[in-house]
Short mmCIF file of C-alpha atoms and ligand atoms in Angstrom, two decimals:
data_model
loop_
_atom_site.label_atom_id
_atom_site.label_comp_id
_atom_site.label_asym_id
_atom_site.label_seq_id
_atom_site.Cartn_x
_atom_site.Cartn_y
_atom_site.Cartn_z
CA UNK A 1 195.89 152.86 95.41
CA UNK A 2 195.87 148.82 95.94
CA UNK A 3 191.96 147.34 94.95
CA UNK A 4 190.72 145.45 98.54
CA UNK A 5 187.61 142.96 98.93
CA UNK A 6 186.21 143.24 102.01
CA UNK A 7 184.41 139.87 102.55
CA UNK A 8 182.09 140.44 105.56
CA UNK A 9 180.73 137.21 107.52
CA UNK A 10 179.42 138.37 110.97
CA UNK A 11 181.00 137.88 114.18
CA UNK A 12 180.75 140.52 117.10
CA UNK A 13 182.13 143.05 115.23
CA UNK A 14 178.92 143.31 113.45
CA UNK A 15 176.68 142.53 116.02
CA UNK A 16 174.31 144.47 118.21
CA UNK A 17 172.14 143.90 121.38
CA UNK A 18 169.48 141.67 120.60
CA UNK A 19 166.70 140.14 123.06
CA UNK A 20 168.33 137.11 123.42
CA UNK A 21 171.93 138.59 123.37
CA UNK A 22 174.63 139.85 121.08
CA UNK A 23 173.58 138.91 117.09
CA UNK A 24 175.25 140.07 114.00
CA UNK A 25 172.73 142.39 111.97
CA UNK A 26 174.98 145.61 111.31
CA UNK A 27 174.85 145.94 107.64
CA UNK A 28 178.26 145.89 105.74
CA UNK A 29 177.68 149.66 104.24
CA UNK A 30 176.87 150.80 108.19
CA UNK A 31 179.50 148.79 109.55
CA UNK A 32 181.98 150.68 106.77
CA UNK A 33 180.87 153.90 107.69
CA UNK A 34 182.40 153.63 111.20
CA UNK A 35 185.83 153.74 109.23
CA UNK A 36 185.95 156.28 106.67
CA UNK A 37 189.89 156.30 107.03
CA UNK A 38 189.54 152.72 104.81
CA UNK A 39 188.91 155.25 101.55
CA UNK A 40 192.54 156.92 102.00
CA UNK A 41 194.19 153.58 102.07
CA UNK A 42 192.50 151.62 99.25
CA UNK A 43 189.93 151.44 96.42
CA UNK A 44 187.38 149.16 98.85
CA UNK A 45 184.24 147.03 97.33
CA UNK A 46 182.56 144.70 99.95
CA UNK A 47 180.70 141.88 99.75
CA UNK A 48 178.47 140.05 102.77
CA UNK A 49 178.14 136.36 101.49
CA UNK A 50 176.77 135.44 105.26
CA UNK A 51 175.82 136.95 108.49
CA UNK A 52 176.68 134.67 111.22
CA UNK A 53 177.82 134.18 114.99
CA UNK A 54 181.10 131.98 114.12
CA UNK A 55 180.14 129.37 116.34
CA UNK A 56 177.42 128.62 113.10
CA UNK A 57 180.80 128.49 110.76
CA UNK A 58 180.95 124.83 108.92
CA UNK A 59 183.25 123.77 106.47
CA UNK A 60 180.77 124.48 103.90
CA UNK A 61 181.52 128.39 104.32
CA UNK A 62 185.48 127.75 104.00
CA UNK A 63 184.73 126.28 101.17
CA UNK A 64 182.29 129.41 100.08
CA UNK A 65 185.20 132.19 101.55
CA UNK A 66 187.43 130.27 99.20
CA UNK A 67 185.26 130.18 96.41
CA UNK A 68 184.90 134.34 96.96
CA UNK A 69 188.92 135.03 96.76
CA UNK A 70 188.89 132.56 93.89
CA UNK A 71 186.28 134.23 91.74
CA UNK A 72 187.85 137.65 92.04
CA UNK A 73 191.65 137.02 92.75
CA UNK A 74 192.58 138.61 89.11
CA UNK A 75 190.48 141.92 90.14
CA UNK A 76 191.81 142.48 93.51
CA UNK A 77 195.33 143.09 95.41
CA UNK A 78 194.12 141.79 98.98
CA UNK A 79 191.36 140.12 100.94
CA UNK A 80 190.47 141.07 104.36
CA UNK A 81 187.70 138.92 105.60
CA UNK A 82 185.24 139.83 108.76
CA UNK A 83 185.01 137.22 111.26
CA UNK A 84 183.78 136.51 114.52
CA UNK A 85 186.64 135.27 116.38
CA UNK A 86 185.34 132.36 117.96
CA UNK A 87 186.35 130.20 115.04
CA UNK A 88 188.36 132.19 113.41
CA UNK A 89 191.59 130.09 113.59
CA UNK A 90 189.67 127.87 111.98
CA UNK A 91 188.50 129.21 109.15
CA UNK A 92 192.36 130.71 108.75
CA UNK A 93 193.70 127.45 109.03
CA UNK A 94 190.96 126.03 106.81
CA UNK A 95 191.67 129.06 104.11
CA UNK A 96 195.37 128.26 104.19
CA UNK A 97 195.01 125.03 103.29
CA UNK A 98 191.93 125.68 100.33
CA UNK A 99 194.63 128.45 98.82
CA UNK A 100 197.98 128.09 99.15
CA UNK A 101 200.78 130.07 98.23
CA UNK A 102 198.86 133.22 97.68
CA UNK A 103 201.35 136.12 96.77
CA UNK A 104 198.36 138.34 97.11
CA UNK A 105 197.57 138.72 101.20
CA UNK A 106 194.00 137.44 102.35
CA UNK A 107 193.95 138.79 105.95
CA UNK A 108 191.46 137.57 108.71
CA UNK A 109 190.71 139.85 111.55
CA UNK A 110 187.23 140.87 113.93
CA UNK A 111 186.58 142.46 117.27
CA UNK A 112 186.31 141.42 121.17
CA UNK A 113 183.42 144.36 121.12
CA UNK A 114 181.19 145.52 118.05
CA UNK A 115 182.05 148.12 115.95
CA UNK A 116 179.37 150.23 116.82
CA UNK A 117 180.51 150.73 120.64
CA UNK A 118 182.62 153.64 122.44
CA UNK A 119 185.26 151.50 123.62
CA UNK A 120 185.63 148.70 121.10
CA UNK A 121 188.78 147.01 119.43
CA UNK A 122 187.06 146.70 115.99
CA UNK A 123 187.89 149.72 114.24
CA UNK A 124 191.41 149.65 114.68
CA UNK A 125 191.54 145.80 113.92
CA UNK A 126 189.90 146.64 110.62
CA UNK A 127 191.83 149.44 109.90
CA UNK A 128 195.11 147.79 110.76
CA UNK A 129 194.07 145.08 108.33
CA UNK A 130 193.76 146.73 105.47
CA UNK A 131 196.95 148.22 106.03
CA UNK A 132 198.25 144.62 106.34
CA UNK A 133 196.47 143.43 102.78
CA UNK A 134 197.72 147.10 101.08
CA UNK A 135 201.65 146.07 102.05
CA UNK A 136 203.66 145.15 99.11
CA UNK A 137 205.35 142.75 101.60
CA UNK A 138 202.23 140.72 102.76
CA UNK A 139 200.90 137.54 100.84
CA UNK A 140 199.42 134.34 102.04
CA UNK A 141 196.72 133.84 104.66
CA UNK A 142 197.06 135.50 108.07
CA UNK A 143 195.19 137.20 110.77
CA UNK A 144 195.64 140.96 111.70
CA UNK A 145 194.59 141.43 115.34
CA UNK A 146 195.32 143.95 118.24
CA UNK A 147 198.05 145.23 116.09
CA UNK A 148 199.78 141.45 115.72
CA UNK A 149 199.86 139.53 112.57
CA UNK A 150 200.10 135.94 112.63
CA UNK A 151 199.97 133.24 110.12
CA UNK A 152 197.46 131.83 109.15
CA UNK A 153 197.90 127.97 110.40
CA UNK A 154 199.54 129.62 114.02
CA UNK A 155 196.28 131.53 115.65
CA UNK A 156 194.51 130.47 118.44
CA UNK A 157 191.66 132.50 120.69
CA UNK A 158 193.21 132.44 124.17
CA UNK A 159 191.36 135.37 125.71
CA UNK A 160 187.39 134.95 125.73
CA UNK A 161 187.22 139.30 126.96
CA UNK A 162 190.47 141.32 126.41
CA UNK A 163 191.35 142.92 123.15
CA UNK A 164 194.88 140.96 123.17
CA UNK A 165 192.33 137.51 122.66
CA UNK A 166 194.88 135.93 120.13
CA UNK A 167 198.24 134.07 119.94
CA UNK A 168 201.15 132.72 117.82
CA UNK A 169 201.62 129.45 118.73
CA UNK A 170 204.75 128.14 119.05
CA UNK A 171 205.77 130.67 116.79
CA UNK A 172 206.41 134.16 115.90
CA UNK A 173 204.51 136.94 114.86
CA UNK A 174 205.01 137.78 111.02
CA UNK A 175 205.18 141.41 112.01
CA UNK A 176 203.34 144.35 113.97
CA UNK A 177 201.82 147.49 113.14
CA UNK A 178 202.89 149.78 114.68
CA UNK A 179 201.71 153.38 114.05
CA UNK A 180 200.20 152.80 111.17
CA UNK A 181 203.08 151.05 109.47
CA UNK A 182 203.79 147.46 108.86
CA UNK A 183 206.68 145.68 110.32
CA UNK A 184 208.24 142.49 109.21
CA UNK A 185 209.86 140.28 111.39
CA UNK A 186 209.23 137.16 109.19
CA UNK A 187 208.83 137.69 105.06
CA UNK A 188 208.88 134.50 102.83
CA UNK A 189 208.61 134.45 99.40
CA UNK A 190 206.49 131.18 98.63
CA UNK A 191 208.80 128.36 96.80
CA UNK A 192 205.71 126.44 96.19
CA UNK A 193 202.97 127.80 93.24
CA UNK A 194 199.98 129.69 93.99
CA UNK A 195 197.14 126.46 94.00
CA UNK A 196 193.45 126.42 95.09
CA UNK A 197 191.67 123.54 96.81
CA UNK A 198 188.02 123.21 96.27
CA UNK A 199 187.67 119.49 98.86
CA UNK A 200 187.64 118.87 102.40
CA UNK A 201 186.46 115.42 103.85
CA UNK A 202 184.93 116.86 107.41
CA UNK A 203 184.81 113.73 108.96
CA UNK A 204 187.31 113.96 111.00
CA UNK A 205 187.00 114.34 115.11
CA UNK A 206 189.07 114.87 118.04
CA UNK A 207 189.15 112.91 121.36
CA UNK A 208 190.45 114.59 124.26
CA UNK A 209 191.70 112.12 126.47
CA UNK A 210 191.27 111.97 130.50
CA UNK A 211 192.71 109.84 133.09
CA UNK A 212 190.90 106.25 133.27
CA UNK A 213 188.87 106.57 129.93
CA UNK A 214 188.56 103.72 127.80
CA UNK A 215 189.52 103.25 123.77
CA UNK A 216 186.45 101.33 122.85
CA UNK A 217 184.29 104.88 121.81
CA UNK A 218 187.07 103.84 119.22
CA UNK A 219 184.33 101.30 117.53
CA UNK A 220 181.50 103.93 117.45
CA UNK A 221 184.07 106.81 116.39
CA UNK A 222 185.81 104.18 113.43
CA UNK A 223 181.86 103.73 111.94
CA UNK A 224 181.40 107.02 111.55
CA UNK A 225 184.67 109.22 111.28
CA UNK A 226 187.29 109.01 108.30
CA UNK A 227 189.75 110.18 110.98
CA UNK A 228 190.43 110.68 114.71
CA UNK A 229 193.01 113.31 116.36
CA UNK A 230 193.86 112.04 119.69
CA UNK A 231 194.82 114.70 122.69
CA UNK A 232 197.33 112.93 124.49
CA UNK A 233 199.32 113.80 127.30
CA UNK A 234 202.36 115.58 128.26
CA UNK A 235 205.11 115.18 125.00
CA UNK A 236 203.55 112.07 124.26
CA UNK A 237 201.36 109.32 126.54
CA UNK A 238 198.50 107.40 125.90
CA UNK A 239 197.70 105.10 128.04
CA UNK A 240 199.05 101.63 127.45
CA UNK A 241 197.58 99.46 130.00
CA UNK A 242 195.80 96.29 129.22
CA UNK A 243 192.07 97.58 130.15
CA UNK A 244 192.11 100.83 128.70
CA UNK A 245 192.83 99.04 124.95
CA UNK A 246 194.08 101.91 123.51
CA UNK A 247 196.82 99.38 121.95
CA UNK A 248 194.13 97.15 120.30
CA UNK A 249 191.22 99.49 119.47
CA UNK A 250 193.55 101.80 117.36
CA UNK A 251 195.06 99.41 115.58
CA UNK A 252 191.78 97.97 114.70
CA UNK A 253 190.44 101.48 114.17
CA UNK A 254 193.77 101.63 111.48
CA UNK A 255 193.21 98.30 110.01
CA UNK A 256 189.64 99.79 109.00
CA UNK A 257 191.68 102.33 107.13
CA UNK A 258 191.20 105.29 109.21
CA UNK A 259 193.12 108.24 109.80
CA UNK A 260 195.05 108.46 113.26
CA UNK A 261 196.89 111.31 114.19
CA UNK A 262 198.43 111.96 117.42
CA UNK A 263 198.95 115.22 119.44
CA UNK A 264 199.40 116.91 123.12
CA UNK A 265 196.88 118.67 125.05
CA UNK A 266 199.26 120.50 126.43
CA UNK A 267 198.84 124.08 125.07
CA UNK A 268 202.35 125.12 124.01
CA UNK A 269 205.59 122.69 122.18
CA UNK A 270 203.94 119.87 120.90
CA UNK A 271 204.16 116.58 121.26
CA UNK A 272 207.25 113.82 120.84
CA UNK A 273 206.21 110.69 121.05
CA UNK A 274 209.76 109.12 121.04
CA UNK A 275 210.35 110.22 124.48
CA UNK A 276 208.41 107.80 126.74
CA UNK A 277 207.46 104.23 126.70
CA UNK A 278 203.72 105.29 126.97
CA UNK A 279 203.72 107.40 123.17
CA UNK A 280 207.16 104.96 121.40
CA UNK A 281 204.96 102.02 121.52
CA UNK A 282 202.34 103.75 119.39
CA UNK A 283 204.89 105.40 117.12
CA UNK A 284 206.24 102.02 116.28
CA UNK A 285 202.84 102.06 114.07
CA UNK A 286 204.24 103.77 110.57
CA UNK A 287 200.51 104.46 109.72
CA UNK A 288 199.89 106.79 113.22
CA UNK A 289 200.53 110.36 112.06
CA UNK A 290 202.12 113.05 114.63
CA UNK A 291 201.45 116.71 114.38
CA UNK A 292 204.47 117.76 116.40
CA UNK A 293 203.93 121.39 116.92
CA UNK A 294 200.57 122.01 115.00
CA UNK A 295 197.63 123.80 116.54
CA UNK A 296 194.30 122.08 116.56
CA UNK A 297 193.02 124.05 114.67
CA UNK A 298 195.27 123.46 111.78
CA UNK A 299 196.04 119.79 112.68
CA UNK A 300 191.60 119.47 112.10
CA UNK A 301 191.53 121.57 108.55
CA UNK A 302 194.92 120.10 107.23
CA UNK A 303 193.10 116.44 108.13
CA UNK A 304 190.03 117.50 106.41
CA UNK A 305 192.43 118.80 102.94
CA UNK A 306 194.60 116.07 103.04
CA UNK A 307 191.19 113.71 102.76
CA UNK A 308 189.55 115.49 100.41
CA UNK A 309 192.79 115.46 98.08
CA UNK A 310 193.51 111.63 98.23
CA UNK A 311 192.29 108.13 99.75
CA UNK A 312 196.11 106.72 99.22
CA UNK A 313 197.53 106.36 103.10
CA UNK A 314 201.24 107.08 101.87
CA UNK A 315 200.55 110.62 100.37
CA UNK A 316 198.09 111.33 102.84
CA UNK A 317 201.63 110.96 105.22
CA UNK A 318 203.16 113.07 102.76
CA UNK A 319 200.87 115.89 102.63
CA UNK A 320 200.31 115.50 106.23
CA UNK A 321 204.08 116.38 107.08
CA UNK A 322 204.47 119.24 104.26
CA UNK A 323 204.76 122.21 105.91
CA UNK A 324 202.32 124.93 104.54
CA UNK A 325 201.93 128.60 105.84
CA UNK A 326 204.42 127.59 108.48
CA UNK A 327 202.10 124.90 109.94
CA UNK A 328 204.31 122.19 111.16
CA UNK A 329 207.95 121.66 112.41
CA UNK A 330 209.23 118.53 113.36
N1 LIG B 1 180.56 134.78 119.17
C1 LIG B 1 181.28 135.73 118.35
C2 LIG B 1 181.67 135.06 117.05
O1 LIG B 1 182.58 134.31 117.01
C3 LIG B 1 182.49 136.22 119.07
C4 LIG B 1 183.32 137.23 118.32
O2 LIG B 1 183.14 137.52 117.17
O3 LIG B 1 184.22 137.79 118.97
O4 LIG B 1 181.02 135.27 116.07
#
């Protein structure tokens, strides 16, 4: 049988009724106990580094989750990590950027309801996620959820109630379980080696445009941030007029040195900034970046690795465009 770490951090799935609402406080060796099946599909220890509602997750505890896998990747066949699912794109996309190439799987999953409940998605997620990190076929970072598995830089929380809360964006699942059996629609062995990241720089923020704002939060933003993400519109428009100075403010924002990058609000097929007047004249700047297809998600914790690897702007371009745990298309 395959040797699993079970890396619990909180979420709903370990939480309970509380005066002031739902809190996580269900012990790890409790929480286990609702799934005794776990012991006739792998040789389980557990660990609980934190207990926490994942709207409290920081880069700090990426960098901790990574540390975890890190310090017992030679004793261990799989990961599955416990997570409220709040943030837990996040912390995927953050994880597949901290350890990449991982032929061993490290699977993210959690629960819409907590484990302890009647009607509750949580023990099948967990269940189904160990089955995930026991396949000979699984490796890298991914999330197991509602019987989906989805790479780790492609999740996003779409549903805030039903069990199906989770999507692939712009891209397909890696496979299903179905019946207690894996599979694969999308199996890649990794070209790249195996390497661990122990940096982020999280000074990075995003700024959602809307119709009539003004660029000059681009001074405050450009004192404190190392980089901004712009939402734009549509495939590609911000606005270009003379008193909204996007034109001026991010140029002076990029003459400071700063990171831009440049996406699309809209939800689904990125952003292509070559199509209109109102995104070519800001492509015509080589030192913009433009995450194309990326979620937010990933498009924030790629930012955050690519700073913490290097200050130089033209392999910060390069890292920014290498695709990594099927991240980016262009
Ligand atoms: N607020 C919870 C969390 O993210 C929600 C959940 O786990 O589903 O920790």
């Amino acid at each position: 049988m395959k040797k699993i770490l079970l890396i619990a951090t909180g979420g709903t799935i370990a939480s309970r009724k509380a005066e002031n609402g739902l809190v996580p406080e269900i012990p790890m060796d409790q929480l286990l106990n609702y799934v005794p099946q776990i012991q006739n599909l792998c040789h389980m220890e557990a660990i609980q580094p934190v207990n926490l509602d994942s709207t409290n997750m920081q880069p700090t505890h990426w960098l901790m989750i990574a540390e975890k896998i890190r310090e017992n990747y030679e004793k261990f066949d799989g990961f599955v990590i416990l997570h409220g699912t709040d943030t837990m794109a996040y912390t995927a996309a953050a994880l597949s950027y901290l350890i990449q190439n991982s032929p061993k799987p490290i699977v993210l999953t959690g629960a819409q309801k907590p484990i302890d409940q009647d009607i509750t998605d949580a023990r099948s997620n967990v269940i189904q996620s160990v089955i995930y990190a026991c396949d000979d076929s699984a490796s890298n970072v991914n999330f197991v959820f509602n019987g989906e598995v989805i790479a780790g830089t492609r999740g996003r929380k779409i549903r805030t109630k039903s069990f199906n809360a989770f999507s692939s964006v712009d891209f397909p699942h890696l496979a299903v379980i179905r019946e207690n059996r894996v599979i694969h629609y999308i199996c890649r062995k990794e070209r790249d080696p195996f390497t661990c990241y122990d940096r982020l720089n999280d000074k990075v923020v995003v700024l959602k445009l809307i119709p009539g704002m003004k660029a000059d939060i681009l001074d405050y933003l450009g004192e404190h941030y190392d980089a901004v993400i712009i939402e734009g519109f549509g495939i590609g428009g911000i606005p270009n007029t003379q008193e909204q100075m996007f034109r001026q403010k991010i140029t002076e924002f990029l003459d400071r040195g700063k990171v831009l990058v440049i996406t699309t609000q809209v939800p689904l097929e990125g952003s292509d900034l070559s199509v209109y007047e109102v995104g070519r004249v800001f492509k015509e700047d080589e030192r913009i970046l433009e995450a194309y297809n990326m979620t937010l998600e990933a498009i924030t914790t790629k930012l955050m690795w690519v700073l913490g690897c290097t200050d130089d702007r033209k392999r910060q371009k390069e890292l920014f465009y290498k695709e990594i745990n099927f991240d980016i298309y262009r």
